[in-house]
XYZ file of C-alpha atoms in Angstrom:
749
model
C -164.785 117.093 -8.816
C -168.570 117.328 -9.191
C -171.130 119.688 -8.094
C -174.680 120.342 -9.169
C -174.846 121.204 -12.849
C -171.150 122.041 -13.151
C -168.667 120.022 -15.100
C -166.024 120.424 -17.914
C -165.707 116.876 -18.747
C -167.099 115.697 -21.783
C -167.314 112.019 -21.239
C -170.110 110.307 -19.381
C -167.718 109.175 -16.287
C -168.250 112.053 -13.615
C -165.193 113.490 -11.772
C -164.719 112.415 -8.272
C -164.250 114.964 -5.849
C -163.610 115.809 -1.995
C -163.952 119.112 0.023
C -162.956 119.651 3.460
C -162.871 122.205 5.857
C -160.201 122.187 8.862
C -158.733 124.451 11.515
C -155.165 125.768 11.563
C -154.179 123.027 13.807
C -155.302 120.265 11.319
C -158.511 118.931 12.940
C -160.913 118.194 10.420
C -164.233 120.238 10.966
C -166.517 119.381 8.251
C -166.590 117.358 4.898
C -168.623 119.436 2.523
C -169.024 116.896 0.101
C -167.395 113.559 -0.628
C -167.984 111.396 -3.698
C -165.981 108.816 -2.184
C -168.381 108.203 0.636
C -165.582 108.467 3.037
C -167.163 110.936 5.423
C -167.561 108.659 8.345
C -163.770 107.872 8.289
C -162.710 111.525 8.062
C -164.816 113.378 10.492
C -162.865 113.934 13.775
C -159.619 112.935 12.540
C -156.666 114.827 14.515
C -155.156 115.832 11.242
C -156.309 115.754 7.480
C -152.973 114.051 6.592
C -154.133 110.931 8.159
C -156.031 110.050 5.209
C -153.137 110.206 2.982
C -150.838 107.454 1.740
C -148.015 107.264 4.073
C -145.340 108.272 1.253
C -147.713 111.414 0.822
C -147.596 112.418 4.444
C -144.630 114.831 4.212
C -146.242 116.465 1.005
C -149.751 116.673 2.842
C -147.783 118.434 5.829
C -145.780 120.670 3.479
C -149.277 121.821 1.887
C -150.730 122.421 5.138
C -147.861 124.805 6.315
C -147.636 126.529 2.870
C -151.403 127.477 3.055
C -150.915 128.656 6.585
C -148.156 130.974 5.695
C -149.246 131.995 2.280
C -153.056 131.645 2.547
C -153.491 129.737 -0.832
C -151.963 127.042 -2.698
C -152.642 125.602 -6.170
C -151.598 122.455 -8.192
C -150.534 120.124 -5.434
C -150.649 116.539 -6.561
C -150.893 113.931 -3.613
C -152.105 110.473 -3.548
C -155.285 109.605 -1.685
C -155.945 106.047 -0.310
C -159.277 104.889 -1.584
C -160.543 101.265 -1.509
C -156.956 100.254 -0.551
C -155.114 101.771 -3.330
C -153.356 104.990 -3.671
C -155.490 107.469 -6.470
C -153.641 110.611 -7.603
C -155.646 113.703 -6.730
C -155.086 117.336 -7.809
C -155.381 119.350 -4.468
C -156.143 123.170 -4.052
C -156.339 125.021 -0.874
C -157.129 128.565 0.705
C -157.125 129.958 4.078
C -160.278 131.795 4.902
C -160.115 133.594 8.202
C -159.176 130.799 10.948
C -160.059 127.947 8.618
C -158.473 126.185 5.671
C -160.549 124.721 2.656
C -159.192 121.873 0.847
C -160.539 120.729 -2.652
C -159.431 117.653 -4.369
C -160.322 115.998 -7.730
C -159.462 112.771 -9.353
C -159.543 114.490 -12.736
C -156.516 115.836 -14.366
C -157.508 119.553 -14.257
C -156.984 121.785 -11.145
C -160.431 121.615 -9.457
C -159.970 125.212 -8.110
C -159.711 126.589 -11.564
C -162.799 125.029 -12.569
C -164.646 127.106 -9.791
C -162.635 130.401 -10.483
C -163.787 130.107 -14.421
C -167.390 129.450 -13.287
C -167.289 132.304 -10.994
C -165.655 134.573 -13.843
C -168.545 133.543 -16.343
C -171.326 134.428 -13.920
C -170.082 137.731 -12.931
C -169.399 138.780 -16.495
C -173.035 137.571 -17.444
C -174.612 139.489 -14.408
C -172.769 142.569 -15.452
C -174.029 142.354 -18.909
C -177.631 142.278 -17.724
C -176.915 145.117 -15.421
C -175.633 147.104 -18.464
C -178.410 146.165 -20.874
C -180.956 147.117 -18.136
C -179.334 150.549 -17.391
C -179.222 151.239 -21.094
C -182.892 150.312 -21.850
C -183.984 152.822 -18.967
C -181.919 155.637 -20.298
C -182.465 155.209 -24.188
C -185.929 153.796 -24.653
C -185.809 154.319 -28.572
C -182.495 153.208 -29.218
C -181.960 150.326 -31.270
C -178.613 148.587 -31.536
C -177.197 147.808 -35.045
C -177.920 144.598 -36.544
C -174.357 143.714 -37.012
C -173.752 144.384 -33.236
C -177.011 143.057 -31.933
C -178.994 140.634 -34.023
C -182.790 140.317 -33.242
C -182.500 136.679 -32.683
C -179.663 137.290 -30.342
C -181.911 139.200 -27.796
C -184.093 135.988 -27.189
C -181.238 133.980 -26.699
C -179.515 136.358 -24.419
C -182.660 136.866 -22.385
C -183.016 133.043 -21.972
C -179.445 132.714 -20.867
C -179.711 135.836 -18.645
C -182.796 134.329 -16.843
C -181.039 130.934 -16.459
C -177.882 132.411 -15.124
C -179.939 134.707 -12.808
C -181.899 131.757 -11.555
C -178.555 129.837 -10.910
C -176.908 132.852 -9.246
C -179.874 133.298 -7.032
C -179.778 129.592 -6.137
C -176.011 129.830 -5.472
C -176.502 132.923 -3.233
C -179.089 130.834 -1.205
C -176.763 128.067 -0.877
C -173.998 130.316 -0.157
C -176.097 132.096 2.510
C -176.954 128.771 4.056
C -173.438 127.329 4.101
C -172.265 130.671 5.697
C -174.814 130.192 8.395
C -173.762 126.604 8.933
C -170.019 127.703 8.703
C -170.828 130.534 11.463
C -172.423 127.755 13.798
C -169.459 125.447 13.419
C -166.959 128.205 13.906
C -168.314 128.676 17.486
C -168.024 124.924 18.034
C -164.617 124.590 16.454
C -162.885 127.458 18.178
C -163.584 125.533 21.473
C -161.874 122.392 19.900
C -159.102 124.629 18.416
C -158.477 125.851 21.824
C -158.457 122.356 23.319
C -155.926 121.280 20.765
C -153.781 124.027 21.541
C -153.756 123.335 25.000
C -152.932 119.756 24.172
C -149.927 120.910 22.368
C -148.842 123.380 25.089
C -149.195 120.722 27.818
C -147.322 118.234 25.897
C -144.272 116.920 28.171
C -142.023 116.951 25.405
C -140.473 120.368 24.266
C -141.411 121.067 20.521
C -139.678 123.657 18.193
C -140.629 124.663 14.668
C -138.090 126.436 12.555
C -138.339 127.596 9.007
C -136.122 126.669 6.151
C -133.553 129.193 7.155
C -133.520 127.286 10.667
C -135.138 130.205 12.248
C -137.369 129.543 15.116
C -141.124 130.291 14.158
C -142.860 128.693 17.336
C -142.239 126.742 20.658
C -144.571 125.249 23.046
C -144.674 125.580 26.791
C -142.517 122.511 27.617
C -139.840 124.125 25.773
C -139.887 127.408 27.809
C -140.323 125.212 30.978
C -137.294 123.002 30.156
C -134.914 125.541 28.935
C -135.998 128.828 30.707
C -136.110 130.731 27.647
C -139.392 132.586 27.166
C -141.353 132.325 23.879
C -140.727 135.924 22.640
C -137.070 135.624 23.656
C -136.446 132.501 21.376
C -138.624 133.051 18.230
C -136.582 134.365 15.376
C -133.378 133.220 16.849
C -131.269 130.635 15.130
C -132.138 127.011 15.837
C -129.327 125.431 18.136
C -129.784 121.615 18.108
C -126.957 121.094 20.699
C -124.717 122.860 23.070
C -122.456 125.291 20.959
C -119.048 123.966 21.712
C -115.903 123.205 19.691
C -116.231 119.552 20.747
C -119.684 119.198 19.252
C -119.105 121.282 16.325
C -118.356 118.089 14.060
C -121.394 116.092 15.748
C -123.751 118.952 15.022
C -122.592 118.839 11.229
C -123.223 115.187 11.128
C -126.855 115.693 12.359
C -127.537 118.325 9.851
C -126.127 115.892 7.073
C -128.572 113.175 8.321
C -131.543 115.522 8.143
C -130.476 116.658 4.745
C -130.263 113.126 3.218
C -132.532 111.202 5.254
C -135.088 113.845 6.424
C -134.908 112.774 9.965
C -132.385 112.312 12.859
C -132.741 111.166 16.460
C -130.175 110.671 19.392
C -128.539 112.028 22.314
C -126.996 115.264 22.800
C -126.423 118.097 25.279
C -127.782 121.654 25.775
C -127.799 124.463 28.246
C -130.579 126.183 29.948
C -130.868 129.825 30.155
C -129.176 129.784 33.553
C -126.069 128.097 31.875
C -126.876 124.841 33.396
C -126.067 121.873 31.086
C -128.489 119.239 30.629
C -128.592 116.044 28.492
C -131.652 115.651 26.096
C -133.109 113.153 23.604
C -133.513 114.845 20.305
C -135.450 114.116 17.187
C -135.641 116.290 14.207
C -137.604 116.179 11.163
C -137.868 118.046 7.668
C -141.096 119.103 6.424
C -140.896 119.594 2.623
C -142.546 122.018 0.326
C -144.168 121.403 -3.080
C -140.795 121.132 -4.552
C -139.637 118.536 -2.003
C -137.256 121.097 -0.479
C -137.152 121.748 3.093
C -139.693 124.490 4.023
C -139.804 123.811 7.903
C -138.046 121.730 10.589
C -139.885 120.106 13.475
C -137.541 119.477 16.718
C -138.983 117.550 19.617
C -136.688 116.698 22.843
C -136.763 115.617 26.218
C -134.777 116.397 29.265
C -133.084 113.090 30.144
C -131.172 114.245 33.348
C -133.164 111.705 35.664
C -132.679 109.103 33.015
C -128.842 109.632 32.866
C -128.488 109.775 36.671
C -130.405 106.427 37.025
C -128.145 105.165 34.240
C -125.170 106.099 36.212
C -126.340 104.572 39.254
C -126.995 101.391 37.408
C -123.499 101.501 36.009
C -122.205 101.983 39.492
C -124.217 99.111 40.830
C -123.128 96.991 37.819
C -119.411 97.458 38.015
C -118.592 98.663 41.596
C -119.003 97.281 45.100
C -121.397 99.000 46.982
C -119.652 98.546 50.286
C -116.107 99.315 49.527
C -116.663 101.491 46.366
C -113.991 99.229 44.972
C -114.332 97.824 41.259
C -116.207 94.421 41.402
C -115.763 91.078 39.877
C -117.280 92.235 36.618
C -114.969 95.183 36.160
C -112.138 93.551 37.848
C -111.929 90.892 34.679
C -112.176 93.709 32.223
C -109.524 95.652 33.946
C -107.310 92.576 34.095
C -107.827 91.888 30.464
C -106.664 95.474 29.636
C -103.701 95.103 31.626
C -102.553 91.908 30.165
C -103.160 93.513 26.694
C -100.822 96.658 27.720
C -98.213 94.277 29.217
C -98.179 92.305 26.086
C -97.815 95.342 24.046
C -95.181 96.960 26.205
C -93.245 93.750 26.832
C -93.695 94.289 30.652
C -94.578 91.964 33.402
C -97.701 92.151 35.510
C -98.669 90.552 38.962
C -101.951 89.702 40.213
C -102.272 89.657 44.095
C -105.290 87.611 45.405
C -105.973 88.599 49.017
C -108.289 86.733 51.549
C -108.818 87.923 55.009
C -107.957 85.372 57.768
C -110.704 84.657 60.275
C -113.098 87.344 58.777
C -115.944 84.860 58.843
C -115.430 84.432 62.579
C -115.492 88.147 63.276
C -118.697 88.208 60.863
C -120.282 85.510 62.679
C -119.504 86.566 66.146
C -120.168 90.406 66.178
C -122.563 90.511 63.271
C -122.695 91.941 59.619
C -122.621 95.528 60.640
C -118.970 95.125 62.126
C -118.020 92.837 59.308
C -119.084 95.517 56.826
C -116.904 98.036 58.650
C -113.980 95.578 58.947
C -114.186 95.171 55.023
C -114.338 98.996 54.471
C -111.242 99.402 56.593
C -109.409 96.361 54.970
C -109.877 98.028 51.572
C -108.431 101.304 52.847
C -105.604 99.517 54.218
C -104.865 97.646 50.992
C -105.093 101.163 49.106
C -102.564 102.494 51.512
C -100.031 99.932 50.229
C -100.541 100.295 46.534
C -99.793 102.877 43.967
C -102.399 104.839 42.105
C -101.632 102.975 38.892
C -102.388 99.831 40.569
C -105.982 98.517 40.423
C -107.764 97.303 43.496
C -110.926 95.308 43.250
C -113.303 93.372 45.680
C -114.347 90.124 44.213
C -116.907 89.383 46.909
C -117.151 88.350 50.629
C -113.653 88.956 51.775
C -111.797 88.488 48.901
C -109.736 91.219 47.229
C -107.307 91.522 44.279
C -104.759 93.907 43.181
C -103.405 94.255 39.825
C -99.812 95.347 39.691
C -98.565 96.766 36.507
C -94.972 97.059 35.932
C -93.609 94.618 38.290
C -90.279 93.893 37.283
C -89.273 91.136 39.658
C -90.314 89.213 42.506
C -88.640 91.465 45.002
C -90.854 94.249 44.173
C -93.844 92.211 44.517
C -92.741 90.711 47.789
C -92.246 94.234 49.082
C -95.852 94.995 48.370
C -96.992 91.721 50.078
C -94.883 92.392 53.033
C -96.452 95.962 53.250
C -99.970 94.353 53.145
C -99.031 91.656 55.804
C -97.626 94.533 58.133
C -100.707 96.738 57.897
C -102.975 93.776 58.492
C -100.944 92.891 61.641
C -102.503 95.768 63.355
C -105.718 94.742 64.918
C -109.066 96.218 63.811
C -111.208 98.202 66.443
C -114.833 97.187 66.169
C -116.909 98.953 68.637
C -114.892 98.353 71.970
C -113.344 95.102 70.844
C -110.116 94.517 68.919
C -109.715 91.739 66.391
C -106.714 90.319 64.884
C -107.572 89.705 61.073
C -104.646 88.957 58.828
C -104.185 88.603 55.271
C -103.326 85.480 53.121
C -101.805 86.644 49.826
C -101.471 84.610 46.585
C -99.413 85.924 43.648
C -99.600 85.029 40.057
C -97.354 86.576 37.288
C -98.108 87.387 33.615
C -96.913 85.782 31.474
C -95.202 83.165 33.564
C -98.230 81.848 35.412
C -100.899 82.474 32.847
C -101.744 84.609 29.793
C -105.433 85.210 30.235
C -107.572 86.570 33.082
C -109.176 83.207 33.964
C -105.943 81.223 34.310
C -103.956 84.061 35.972
C -106.747 84.347 38.529
C -107.276 80.743 39.131
C -103.412 80.455 39.913
C -103.313 83.622 42.176
C -106.268 82.037 44.176
C -104.411 78.621 44.528
C -101.176 80.543 45.797
C -103.455 82.283 48.146
C -104.785 79.057 49.668
C -101.210 77.873 49.917
C -100.516 80.986 52.096
C -103.311 80.053 54.338
C -102.042 76.441 54.780
C -98.757 77.911 55.601
C -99.726 79.806 58.692
C -101.895 82.728 57.262
C -100.913 86.510 57.055
C -98.202 85.547 54.819
C -98.007 85.496 50.802
C -97.061 82.723 48.288
C -95.911 82.918 44.822
C -97.499 80.418 42.587
C -95.517 77.823 41.119
C -96.132 74.465 38.959
C -95.660 72.295 41.729
C -98.158 74.247 43.874
C -100.745 73.433 41.214
C -100.551 69.894 42.361
C -100.478 70.599 46.024
C -103.700 72.625 45.359
C -105.408 69.924 43.506
C -105.010 67.747 46.438
C -106.282 70.522 48.598
C -109.529 71.116 46.739
C -110.181 67.486 46.486
C -109.767 67.078 49.991
C -112.004 69.863 50.911
C -114.610 68.625 48.548
C -114.678 65.118 50.184
C -114.883 66.392 53.607
C -118.597 67.122 53.552
C -119.157 63.744 51.979
C -116.937 62.078 54.705
C -119.125 63.434 57.421
C -122.296 62.653 55.664
C -120.950 59.015 55.319
C -119.809 58.590 58.943
C -116.039 58.590 58.041
C -115.001 60.656 61.009
C -114.407 59.134 64.608
C -112.717 60.093 67.875
C -109.541 58.938 69.343
C -109.455 59.341 73.230
C -105.956 60.039 74.976
C -105.768 59.794 78.602
C -104.882 62.486 80.919
C -103.055 61.166 84.246
C -103.198 62.512 87.868
C -99.490 62.927 88.571
C -100.156 62.542 92.320
C -101.700 58.815 91.963
C -101.723 57.818 88.532
C -105.276 57.888 87.976
C -106.895 58.488 84.480
C -109.125 61.682 85.356
C -109.942 62.895 81.839
C -109.737 62.184 78.336
C -108.857 64.369 75.288
C -111.037 63.809 72.212
C -108.862 63.973 68.985
C -110.609 63.690 65.672
C -109.632 61.375 62.956
C -110.532 60.860 59.395
C -110.860 57.208 58.094
C -110.805 58.213 54.535
C -111.872 55.344 51.964
C -108.979 55.801 49.763
C -106.306 57.288 51.884
C -106.934 55.586 54.995
C -106.570 57.222 58.532
C -105.721 61.015 58.253
C -104.745 63.066 61.300
C -106.122 66.416 62.015
C -103.203 68.561 60.934
C -103.845 67.342 57.350
C -107.602 68.343 57.185
C -108.434 70.820 60.352
C -106.909 73.991 58.412
C -108.828 73.017 55.403
C -112.172 72.615 57.324
C -111.534 76.013 59.054
C -111.088 77.798 55.788
C -113.856 76.145 54.027
C -116.412 76.613 56.824
C -116.776 72.704 57.281
C -115.326 73.262 60.844
C -118.768 74.133 61.866
C -120.304 70.789 61.010
C -117.183 68.863 61.978
C -117.270 70.722 65.505
C -120.716 69.652 65.982
C -119.977 66.113 65.190
C -116.932 66.298 67.825
C -119.380 67.671 70.526
C -122.198 64.830 69.892
C -119.637 62.157 69.696
C -117.553 63.218 72.617
C -120.625 63.471 74.952
C -122.054 60.199 73.625
C -118.546 58.477 74.350
C -118.321 59.861 77.849
C -121.785 58.858 78.629
C -121.003 55.259 77.673
C -117.825 55.334 79.752
C -119.485 56.458 82.756
C -122.043 53.898 82.352
C -119.452 51.330 81.904
C -117.930 52.124 85.341
C -116.049 55.163 85.203
C -118.556 57.594 86.812
C -116.075 60.533 87.210
C -114.306 60.480 83.984
C -114.389 63.784 81.961
C -113.784 64.532 78.458
C -111.854 67.651 76.778
C -112.766 68.807 73.365
C -111.043 71.264 71.242
C -113.283 74.050 69.651
C -112.424 76.260 66.672
C -112.151 79.797 66.524
C -115.331 79.966 64.475
C -117.315 77.548 66.944
C -116.147 79.706 69.905
C -117.575 82.744 68.711
C -120.874 81.174 67.346
C -123.622 82.580 69.618
C -125.403 79.437 69.934
C -122.596 77.186 71.178
C -123.319 77.203 74.859
C -126.915 76.447 74.405
C -126.111 73.471 71.832
C -123.600 71.895 74.315
C -126.030 72.326 77.251
C -128.758 70.844 75.200
C -126.528 67.845 74.201
C -125.584 67.232 77.824
C -129.205 67.215 79.050
C -130.185 64.901 76.243
C -127.554 62.319 77.442
C -128.230 62.948 81.060
C -124.941 64.243 81.936
C -123.709 67.106 84.110
C -121.851 70.178 82.759
C -118.818 69.069 84.671
C -118.515 65.929 82.450
C -117.068 68.240 79.599
C -113.889 70.308 79.283
C -113.733 73.048 76.556
C -110.237 73.616 75.194
C -109.236 76.770 73.547
C -105.832 78.070 72.144
C -103.975 80.963 73.405
C -103.762 82.671 69.985
C -107.759 82.014 69.698
C -108.206 84.277 72.980
C -105.644 86.999 71.972
C -107.496 87.938 68.905
C -111.141 88.020 70.404
C -110.891 88.425 74.199
C -114.107 89.865 75.046
C -116.040 87.560 72.892
C -114.157 84.453 74.347
C -114.772 85.568 77.832
C -118.465 85.970 77.204
C -118.867 82.444 75.758
C -116.768 80.700 78.455
C -118.703 82.457 80.975
C -121.905 81.261 79.550
C -120.527 77.881 79.507
C -119.284 77.966 83.014
C -122.947 78.858 83.911
C -123.911 75.444 82.639
C -121.198 73.816 84.628
C -118.742 73.193 81.738
C -115.053 73.826 82.516
C -112.536 75.627 80.156
C -108.735 74.913 79.568
C -106.355 77.108 77.711
C -104.396 74.684 75.175
C -101.048 75.264 73.743
C -100.140 77.816 76.392
C -96.740 79.550 75.774
C -97.008 79.640 71.933
C -99.107 82.996 72.133
C -98.212 86.362 73.621
C -100.991 86.372 76.454
C -100.344 88.497 79.551
C -101.282 87.924 83.262
C -104.020 90.629 83.050
C -105.446 88.578 80.113
C -105.306 85.152 82.071
C -106.938 86.745 85.069
C -110.099 87.773 83.064
C -110.603 84.300 81.526
C -113.054 81.950 83.365
C -110.827 78.886 82.966
C -109.889 75.933 85.215
C -106.872 74.549 83.416
C -103.737 75.608 81.709
C -102.321 73.136 79.385
C -98.340 73.700 78.612
C -97.440 73.149 75.032
C -95.503 70.114 74.082
C -92.642 71.999 72.808
C -91.751 73.326 76.316
C -92.098 69.725 77.809
C -89.966 68.169 75.210
C -86.638 69.148 76.543
C -87.502 70.233 80.066
C -85.463 67.289 81.596
C -82.514 67.918 79.736
C -82.397 71.738 79.266
C -82.228 74.288 82.001
C -83.689 76.766 80.002
C -86.638 74.543 79.292
C -86.835 73.482 82.931
C -87.060 77.153 83.874
C -89.986 77.864 81.399
C -92.042 75.000 82.567
C -91.320 76.099 86.252
C -92.296 79.638 85.543
C -95.633 78.824 83.801
C -96.418 76.344 86.652
C -95.611 79.081 89.319
C -97.820 81.650 87.361
C -100.654 79.067 87.088
C -100.693 78.228 90.726
C -100.930 82.042 91.752
C -104.021 82.280 89.163
C -105.707 79.223 90.900
C -105.302 77.135 87.746
C -104.688 73.505 87.330
C -101.642 72.621 85.110
C -101.800 70.020 82.544
C -98.535 69.074 80.486
C -98.864 67.557 77.058
C -96.275 65.483 75.281
C -94.841 63.544 78.170
C -92.800 60.781 76.689
C -90.053 59.817 79.373
C -90.098 59.050 82.916
C -87.624 62.000 83.594
C -90.107 64.469 82.239
C -92.812 63.203 84.488
C -90.613 63.377 87.625
C -89.742 67.082 86.443
C -93.586 67.842 86.187
C -94.274 66.406 89.601
C -91.577 68.274 91.159
C -92.797 71.799 89.665
C -96.503 71.087 90.600
C -98.120 69.983 87.502
C -101.509 68.455 88.256
C -102.045 66.271 85.136
C -100.111 65.057 82.207
C -100.793 63.175 78.882
C -98.394 61.692 76.348
C -97.119 58.540 74.920
C -95.480 57.723 78.219
C -98.737 57.024 79.414
C -101.050 56.007 76.330
C -101.191 57.374 72.766
C -104.551 58.485 71.295
C -106.723 55.175 71.321
C -110.090 54.233 69.647
C -112.979 53.665 72.016
C -112.383 49.949 72.217
C -108.765 50.153 72.790
C -109.387 52.853 75.499
C -111.672 50.340 77.453
C -109.216 47.689 77.449
C -106.490 50.428 78.628
C -108.845 51.528 81.394
C -109.713 48.004 82.492
C -105.955 47.129 82.638
C -105.164 50.071 84.715
C -107.974 49.364 87.067
C -106.560 45.636 87.441
C -103.093 46.727 87.993
C -104.147 49.419 90.563
C -106.193 46.818 92.325
C-alpha cells in the first residue's frame, strides 16, 4: 500500500495498494486510491466481490458479512485479478457508520497495521510537544539534566516536531476534505442504498439468511408474501428447509450433508404456509464461509412452483390420458401392458388382451356429427368399464378402438364370459339426441404367453383377431390362432390393394334383370359390383365388401357404383330401352353421408336422366339402426325423383310402424324365404304374409333368388310384382346383357 510520504519498505519497489468505500449492501461508492488504475472498472459495481477471482468469491462474501457483524476485520488473504492473473492481497476492513472501508496491499504486511503504527507515532510526538510547551511555560528557568536531555537533542527534536506538526496539519486538512466529500457522498449513496434495498425486497424469489447456528437473521418481502409469516415472526427461529415430516426427515439430512460437503444444494421440496397449506418449492441453499473456511452464514433462495407443478400435472395428463374418455391412451397402454406381462411372467400367470373396435361408429360420426360421436365414445368407455374388474386396465388407443388388459385370466371360458358381457351391453342402442343407434363391438383376444410375449406382438395379434370378429358378423369376439394369422394377412393384403384397384379401373358392374311377373318384360336391372383382380381373377362382392366397409374404401367404391350405374342406364336407354331402371345398393356409411342426395342428383343431371331411372336399395338391418337418418335421406332422394327399395326383407326385425315411416316404393323378399317357398308350407306362408303386408302398405314386391318355374308360379299366385334370379338370368356384364335384352325382344316379337 502506498500513500504520500508513508512506506515501511526498504527496497525501491513501491507497495501496490487499493482502498474502497462501499455500503452495507455491497455497492461500491468510491475508490479512494488505486495504484492498479482499476477505478473505471470498479466504480458502480453491484458488489465489491465482483473484482475477485472466482475462487475467492466465497472468502470475499465471508469478509463482507464478518465486517457487517463485527465492525472490523484483519489479516484476510484474498486473490485479486490484476492483468488477467491472480495477485495475493492482504485485506483489512472496518465499518464506519453505514459504510465499509476496505484497504488492500500486495505487500506481505497488513496495511491496516501500517496506518495504525503511523497514527500512534504522530499522537506520541504531538503529546510530547504539548508536554514540553507546558513545562517551558511553568518553569522558565529549569534546565533538564544533560544525561536526560542533551543540548543537541533539543534542535533535532524541534525540527522533528515541526516536521511532524506540518505533516499533522496537512493530514488534518486532507482529512477534513475527505470528510466533506464523504458527507456529500453519504447523501447520494443513501439513495442508492435505499434503491438496492428496494430491489432486494421486490425480488420475486424468497430469500432467507441464516447464521452458522441455522437461525434466521433476515428475510425479504417475497418470503413473507409466499409463506404468510411476518419478518419479526420468523427472525431468530430455526431454519426449516422443507416440511417437517417423518417422511422427509432423511431427505432433509441429505440436503444438509450436501451443503456441508459441497457448500451448495438445489432441488425440489415441499413446505407449508402459515395457514397450514402445503406448497411445492424449488430451493437452493449456499454456504457463506468465514476466514477459517467454516460456515458463517447460509443463504436460502426458493420459489413457489405450485403453478408449475399444476401445469406439469396437466401435461402429464395430456401425455398419458385420453382427454375425451379420461382413459389411459396408447402411450400409457403400452407401458401398462409391458408391466402386466412382467408380472404375469414373475407370477407364472396367464394374461389376456382384449382389442375392441366399435361397429359402424364411423357411420354414426359421419351422419350425426362429431359431438354425438364423442358422446357415444364416452358412453362406450363407461359400458366397457361396467364389464371389467378394478384390477383390469382399460385404454383408448384412438378413434373407436379400446383395449382391456385382463390379468389372471385362467382359461378361455373366463375370457369368453367377459367378451359376452361386452357384446351384451353393446347390444343396447345408444341414445344420441332423439335418435337411437345400434353400435356393436367386435372383440379380438390374444393371450400371453401363447399368442405373444411382448407388447407389440400381443397387440398385433389381438388386432388381427378383432378383424376376424368383424368379418364373422360383428358384435362378436374371436380368439387369435396361428391359422388366423394367415387369414388376416390375406385380409390386410386385400384391403391394401382395393384402393389401387379403384385407381386402376379393376372394378366393374354386372347387371341382373328384374322381370315383370305379369308379362315377362325386363323392367329394371340390379347393379352388382365385381372386382377383376389382376392376380386372383374375378372376385365377388362377399369377399371384399365387408373389407371395404371396415376400411372406409366403401365410400370411394360406392361413388364408383353410382357413377358407373348411371352411365350404363344412360347407354341402355339410348340403345333402345328408354324405360329401363337400374337399382344400386348403398352401404350404411353412404346412406348416412349428408351429401348423398346431391351427389346422385348431380350425376343424373350430368347424364340427362330423370330421377326415376334410379332405384336405391337399403337393407332392413341398415334401417333398423338409424331410422330417423334413413328416413331423412330417402325423403330427400324422393324429392329428386329417385325411388327406394328395402333389400333382404325378413332377415331383420322391422315392424309395420317402421315400414310405414319409410318413403320406399319396393320391398324385396330375401332369397332365403323364396328358396323353399314352393316345397315348404311354412316357406309359402312366410312369402304370402310378406306379400299381403306389402300390398296393404302400397309397396311393390320384388322376389330374389328365383331359380325354378314352381317358385315363379307361387310368386305370381301371391301377387309379387317383380322377380329376379337364375331362372331368368344370372348377373351379366354389359355386353352380354345387351345380347340378353335383344334376344328377349326378338322372342317377344
